[in-house]
Amino acid sequence: MAKLNILTIPDKRLKTKAVAVEQFDSELVTLVADMLDTMYAAPGIGLAATQVDVHKRLVVLDISEDKDQPLCLINAKITKKTGHQLHEEGCLSVPNIYAKVKRAELIEVEAQNEKGEVFQLRAEGLLAICIQHELDHLEGIVFLDHLSPLKRKMALKKLEKEKQENEND
Ligand code: K2U
Ligand code: ZN
């Protein structure tokens, strides 16, 4: 399997709105496998196709301790949201920046698997956060976009400072 390059802000491709997956073929199976490899290697607990410059409605996740419960959501839509939770988030596309984001506490999702079969899923806690975070990516949204203008400006300034420090090293 292959490890794919993960786009990082301010790459404008991260703002691309993904399109529905229509071909459930061997190419899709390979992409899912490569995305899982890339996510585990990062390491991360989620990855959206947008982040690897593939603008299709596909995300992978695995919040298990042993990294042995991969989940693939294709053409997912959130059909119900209940409550709110505040959780510190990071992002593989926004290195070394963390901030609290408000998300729905409990969600119901309808999606397709790699074979195109439709399924429903109820998620809460970290899994709900991760699914909402990844589905945001498919809309061209990163978690910083949920912050106040001041907090976003401070986060981007910190990112810029770290990039300059790394270039000087
Ligand atoms: O989309 C991504 O970049 C992967 C995200 C997924 C995520 C972000 C915030 C909260 C939950 C999931 C992360 O970079 S994965 C890194 C990570 C690892 C453990 C816990 C939280 C975040
Ligand atoms: Zn992310």
Short mmCIF file of C-alpha atoms and ligand atoms in Angstrom, two decimals:
data_model
loop_
_atom_site.label_atom_id
_atom_site.label_comp_id
_atom_site.label_asym_id
_atom_site.label_seq_id
_atom_site.Cartn_x
_atom_site.Cartn_y
_atom_site.Cartn_z
CA MET A 1 0.00 0.00 0.00
CA ALA A 2 1.05 3.63 -0.45
CA LYS A 3 1.40 6.55 1.95
CA LEU A 4 -0.17 9.62 0.37
CA ASN A 5 0.94 13.26 0.74
CA ILE A 6 -1.24 15.21 3.18
CA LEU A 7 -2.02 18.80 2.12
CA THR A 8 -1.46 21.49 4.77
CA ILE A 9 -2.88 24.98 5.04
CA PRO A 10 -2.72 27.48 3.38
CA ASP A 11 -3.03 25.10 0.38
CA LYS A 12 -6.17 26.30 -1.41
CA ARG A 13 -6.99 22.73 -2.51
CA LEU A 14 -8.16 22.12 1.08
CA LYS A 15 -11.04 24.50 0.35
CA THR A 16 -12.35 22.32 -2.50
CA LYS A 17 -15.89 20.92 -2.14
CA ALA A 18 -15.83 17.15 -2.77
CA VAL A 19 -18.17 15.37 -5.19
CA ALA A 20 -20.11 12.14 -4.68
CA VAL A 21 -18.41 8.78 -5.26
CA GLU A 22 -20.13 7.00 -8.16
CA GLN A 23 -17.71 4.18 -9.10
CA PHE A 24 -17.44 1.43 -6.45
CA ASP A 25 -14.52 -0.33 -8.11
CA SER A 26 -11.04 -1.69 -7.33
CA GLU A 27 -9.55 1.80 -7.65
CA LEU A 28 -11.77 2.96 -4.77
CA VAL A 29 -10.71 -0.03 -2.65
CA THR A 30 -7.05 0.85 -3.24
CA LEU A 31 -7.67 4.52 -2.37
CA VAL A 32 -9.36 3.52 0.91
CA ALA A 33 -6.43 1.24 1.78
CA ASP A 34 -3.89 3.96 0.96
CA MET A 35 -5.84 6.52 3.02
CA LEU A 36 -5.92 4.16 6.01
CA ASP A 37 -2.16 3.54 5.68
CA THR A 38 -1.58 7.28 5.49
CA MET A 39 -3.80 7.96 8.51
CA TYR A 40 -2.17 5.29 10.71
CA ALA A 41 1.32 6.48 9.70
CA ALA A 42 0.58 10.18 10.42
CA PRO A 43 -0.60 9.17 13.10
CA GLY A 44 -4.19 10.21 13.14
CA ILE A 45 -7.66 8.91 13.95
CA GLY A 46 -9.30 10.25 10.83
CA LEU A 47 -8.51 11.36 7.29
CA ALA A 48 -10.65 12.88 4.52
CA ALA A 49 -9.97 12.36 0.80
CA THR A 50 -9.70 16.15 0.44
CA GLN A 51 -6.56 16.08 2.59
CA VAL A 52 -4.81 13.81 0.08
CA ASP A 53 -5.99 15.94 -2.86
CA VAL A 54 -8.77 13.56 -3.92
CA HIS A 55 -12.00 15.55 -4.05
CA LYS A 56 -14.50 12.75 -3.55
CA ARG A 57 -16.90 12.25 -0.61
CA LEU A 58 -14.83 9.65 1.24
CA VAL A 59 -13.41 9.63 4.78
CA VAL A 60 -11.65 6.98 6.88
CA LEU A 61 -11.47 6.81 10.68
CA ASP A 62 -10.24 4.56 13.46
CA ILE A 63 -10.58 5.72 17.07
CA SER A 64 -9.81 2.27 18.56
CA GLU A 65 -6.93 1.83 21.03
CA ASP A 66 -5.44 -1.03 19.03
CA LYS A 67 -5.91 0.66 15.64
CA ASP A 68 -7.81 -2.39 14.40
CA GLN A 69 -11.31 -0.99 13.83
CA PRO A 70 -11.14 1.01 10.56
CA LEU A 71 -14.28 2.75 9.38
CA CYS A 72 -14.89 4.02 5.83
CA LEU A 73 -17.75 6.44 5.17
CA ILE A 74 -18.60 7.12 1.52
CA ASN A 75 -21.18 9.73 0.45
CA ALA A 76 -21.99 10.18 4.14
CA LYS A 77 -24.69 12.54 5.35
CA ILE A 78 -25.57 13.41 8.93
CA THR A 79 -29.29 12.71 9.30
CA LYS A 80 -29.68 13.78 12.95
CA LYS A 81 -27.72 15.94 15.43
CA THR A 82 -28.36 16.05 19.19
CA GLY A 83 -26.75 18.15 21.92
CA HIS A 84 -23.34 19.83 21.97
CA GLN A 85 -19.83 19.04 23.15
CA LEU A 86 -16.64 21.09 23.30
CA HIS A 87 -13.39 19.23 22.53
CA GLU A 88 -9.84 20.25 21.70
CA GLU A 89 -9.11 19.40 18.08
CA GLY A 90 -6.00 19.10 15.96
CA CYS A 91 -5.68 18.39 12.26
CA LEU A 92 -3.11 16.67 10.08
CA SER A 93 -3.56 19.56 7.65
CA VAL A 94 -3.01 22.21 10.36
CA PRO A 95 0.18 20.97 12.08
CA ASN A 96 0.83 21.77 15.77
CA ILE A 97 -2.27 23.93 16.18
CA TYR A 98 -4.97 22.90 18.66
CA ALA A 99 -8.21 24.62 19.64
CA LYS A 100 -11.55 23.83 21.25
CA VAL A 101 -14.42 23.35 18.78
CA LYS A 102 -18.16 22.92 19.53
CA ARG A 103 -19.68 19.88 17.83
CA ALA A 104 -22.92 17.89 18.14
CA GLU A 105 -22.72 15.34 20.99
CA LEU A 106 -24.67 12.60 19.22
CA ILE A 107 -25.14 12.13 15.47
CA GLU A 108 -26.89 9.67 13.17
CA VAL A 109 -25.16 9.10 9.84
CA GLU A 110 -26.15 7.38 6.61
CA ALA A 111 -23.29 6.33 4.32
CA GLN A 112 -22.09 3.72 1.84
CA ASN A 113 -19.27 1.21 2.31
CA GLU A 114 -16.61 0.29 -0.26
CA LYS A 115 -19.11 -2.03 -1.97
CA GLY A 116 -21.68 0.75 -2.28
CA GLU A 117 -23.95 -0.82 0.36
CA VAL A 118 -25.91 1.77 2.37
CA PHE A 119 -25.69 1.65 6.16
CA GLN A 120 -26.67 3.76 9.15
CA LEU A 121 -24.48 4.62 12.16
CA ARG A 122 -25.08 6.33 15.52
CA ALA A 123 -22.01 8.02 17.00
CA GLU A 124 -21.26 10.01 20.15
CA GLY A 125 -18.21 11.39 21.95
CA LEU A 126 -14.89 11.24 20.09
CA LEU A 127 -16.29 9.24 17.15
CA ALA A 128 -18.99 11.88 16.61
CA ILE A 129 -16.35 14.63 16.79
CA CYS A 130 -14.10 12.82 14.33
CA ILE A 131 -16.88 12.18 11.81
CA GLN A 132 -17.97 15.84 11.93
CA HIS A 133 -14.34 16.97 11.60
CA GLU A 134 -13.78 14.73 8.56
CA LEU A 135 -17.07 15.59 6.85
CA ASP A 136 -16.16 19.26 7.27
CA HIS A 137 -13.04 18.61 5.17
CA LEU A 138 -15.27 17.38 2.30
CA GLU A 139 -16.97 20.81 2.39
CA GLY A 140 -13.60 22.59 2.23
CA ILE A 141 -13.81 23.46 5.94
CA VAL A 142 -10.96 23.03 8.48
CA PHE A 143 -11.54 23.25 12.24
CA LEU A 144 -9.96 26.73 12.38
CA ASP A 145 -12.97 27.98 10.37
CA HIS A 146 -15.15 27.37 13.44
CA LEU A 147 -13.06 29.71 15.61
CA SER A 148 -13.68 33.40 16.25
CA PRO A 149 -11.75 35.69 13.85
CA LEU A 150 -9.37 36.65 16.68
CA LYS A 151 -8.63 33.03 17.69
CA ARG A 152 -8.20 32.01 14.04
CA LYS A 153 -5.81 34.94 13.45
CA MET A 154 -3.77 33.97 16.54
CA ALA A 155 -3.62 30.31 15.43
CA LEU A 156 -2.51 31.21 11.89
CA LYS A 157 0.10 33.61 13.31
CA LYS A 158 1.48 30.78 15.48
CA LEU A 159 1.56 28.47 12.45
CA GLU A 160 3.41 31.10 10.39
CA LYS A 161 5.95 31.67 13.20
CA GLU A 162 6.62 27.93 13.48
CA LYS A 163 7.06 27.63 9.71
CA GLN A 164 9.62 30.47 9.74
CA GLU A 165 11.46 28.91 12.69
CA ASN A 166 11.60 25.55 10.87
CA GLU A 167 12.95 27.27 7.72
CA ASN A 168 15.69 28.93 9.82
CA ASP A 169 16.70 25.64 11.46
O1 K2U B 1 -8.65 15.26 9.85
C1 K2U B 1 -7.57 15.09 10.41
O2 K2U B 1 -6.61 15.84 10.22
C2 K2U B 1 -7.42 13.97 11.43
C3 K2U B 1 -7.81 14.55 12.76
C4 K2U B 1 -9.05 13.89 13.22
C5 K2U B 1 -9.54 14.48 14.50
C6 K2U B 1 -9.32 15.80 14.87
C7 K2U B 1 -9.83 16.27 16.08
C8 K2U B 1 -10.56 15.45 16.89
C9 K2U B 1 -10.79 14.16 16.50
C10 K2U B 1 -10.29 13.68 15.30
C11 K2U B 1 -6.63 14.48 13.72
O3 K2U B 1 -5.51 15.11 13.22
S1 K2U B 1 -6.14 12.94 14.16
C12 K2U B 1 -5.00 13.39 15.43
C13 K2U B 1 -5.65 13.14 16.74
C14 K2U B 1 -5.26 12.01 17.40
C15 K2U B 1 -5.90 11.69 18.58
C16 K2U B 1 -6.92 12.50 19.10
C17 K2U B 1 -7.29 13.64 18.43
C18 K2U B 1 -6.64 13.98 17.23
ZN ZN B 2 -8.44 17.53 9.82
#
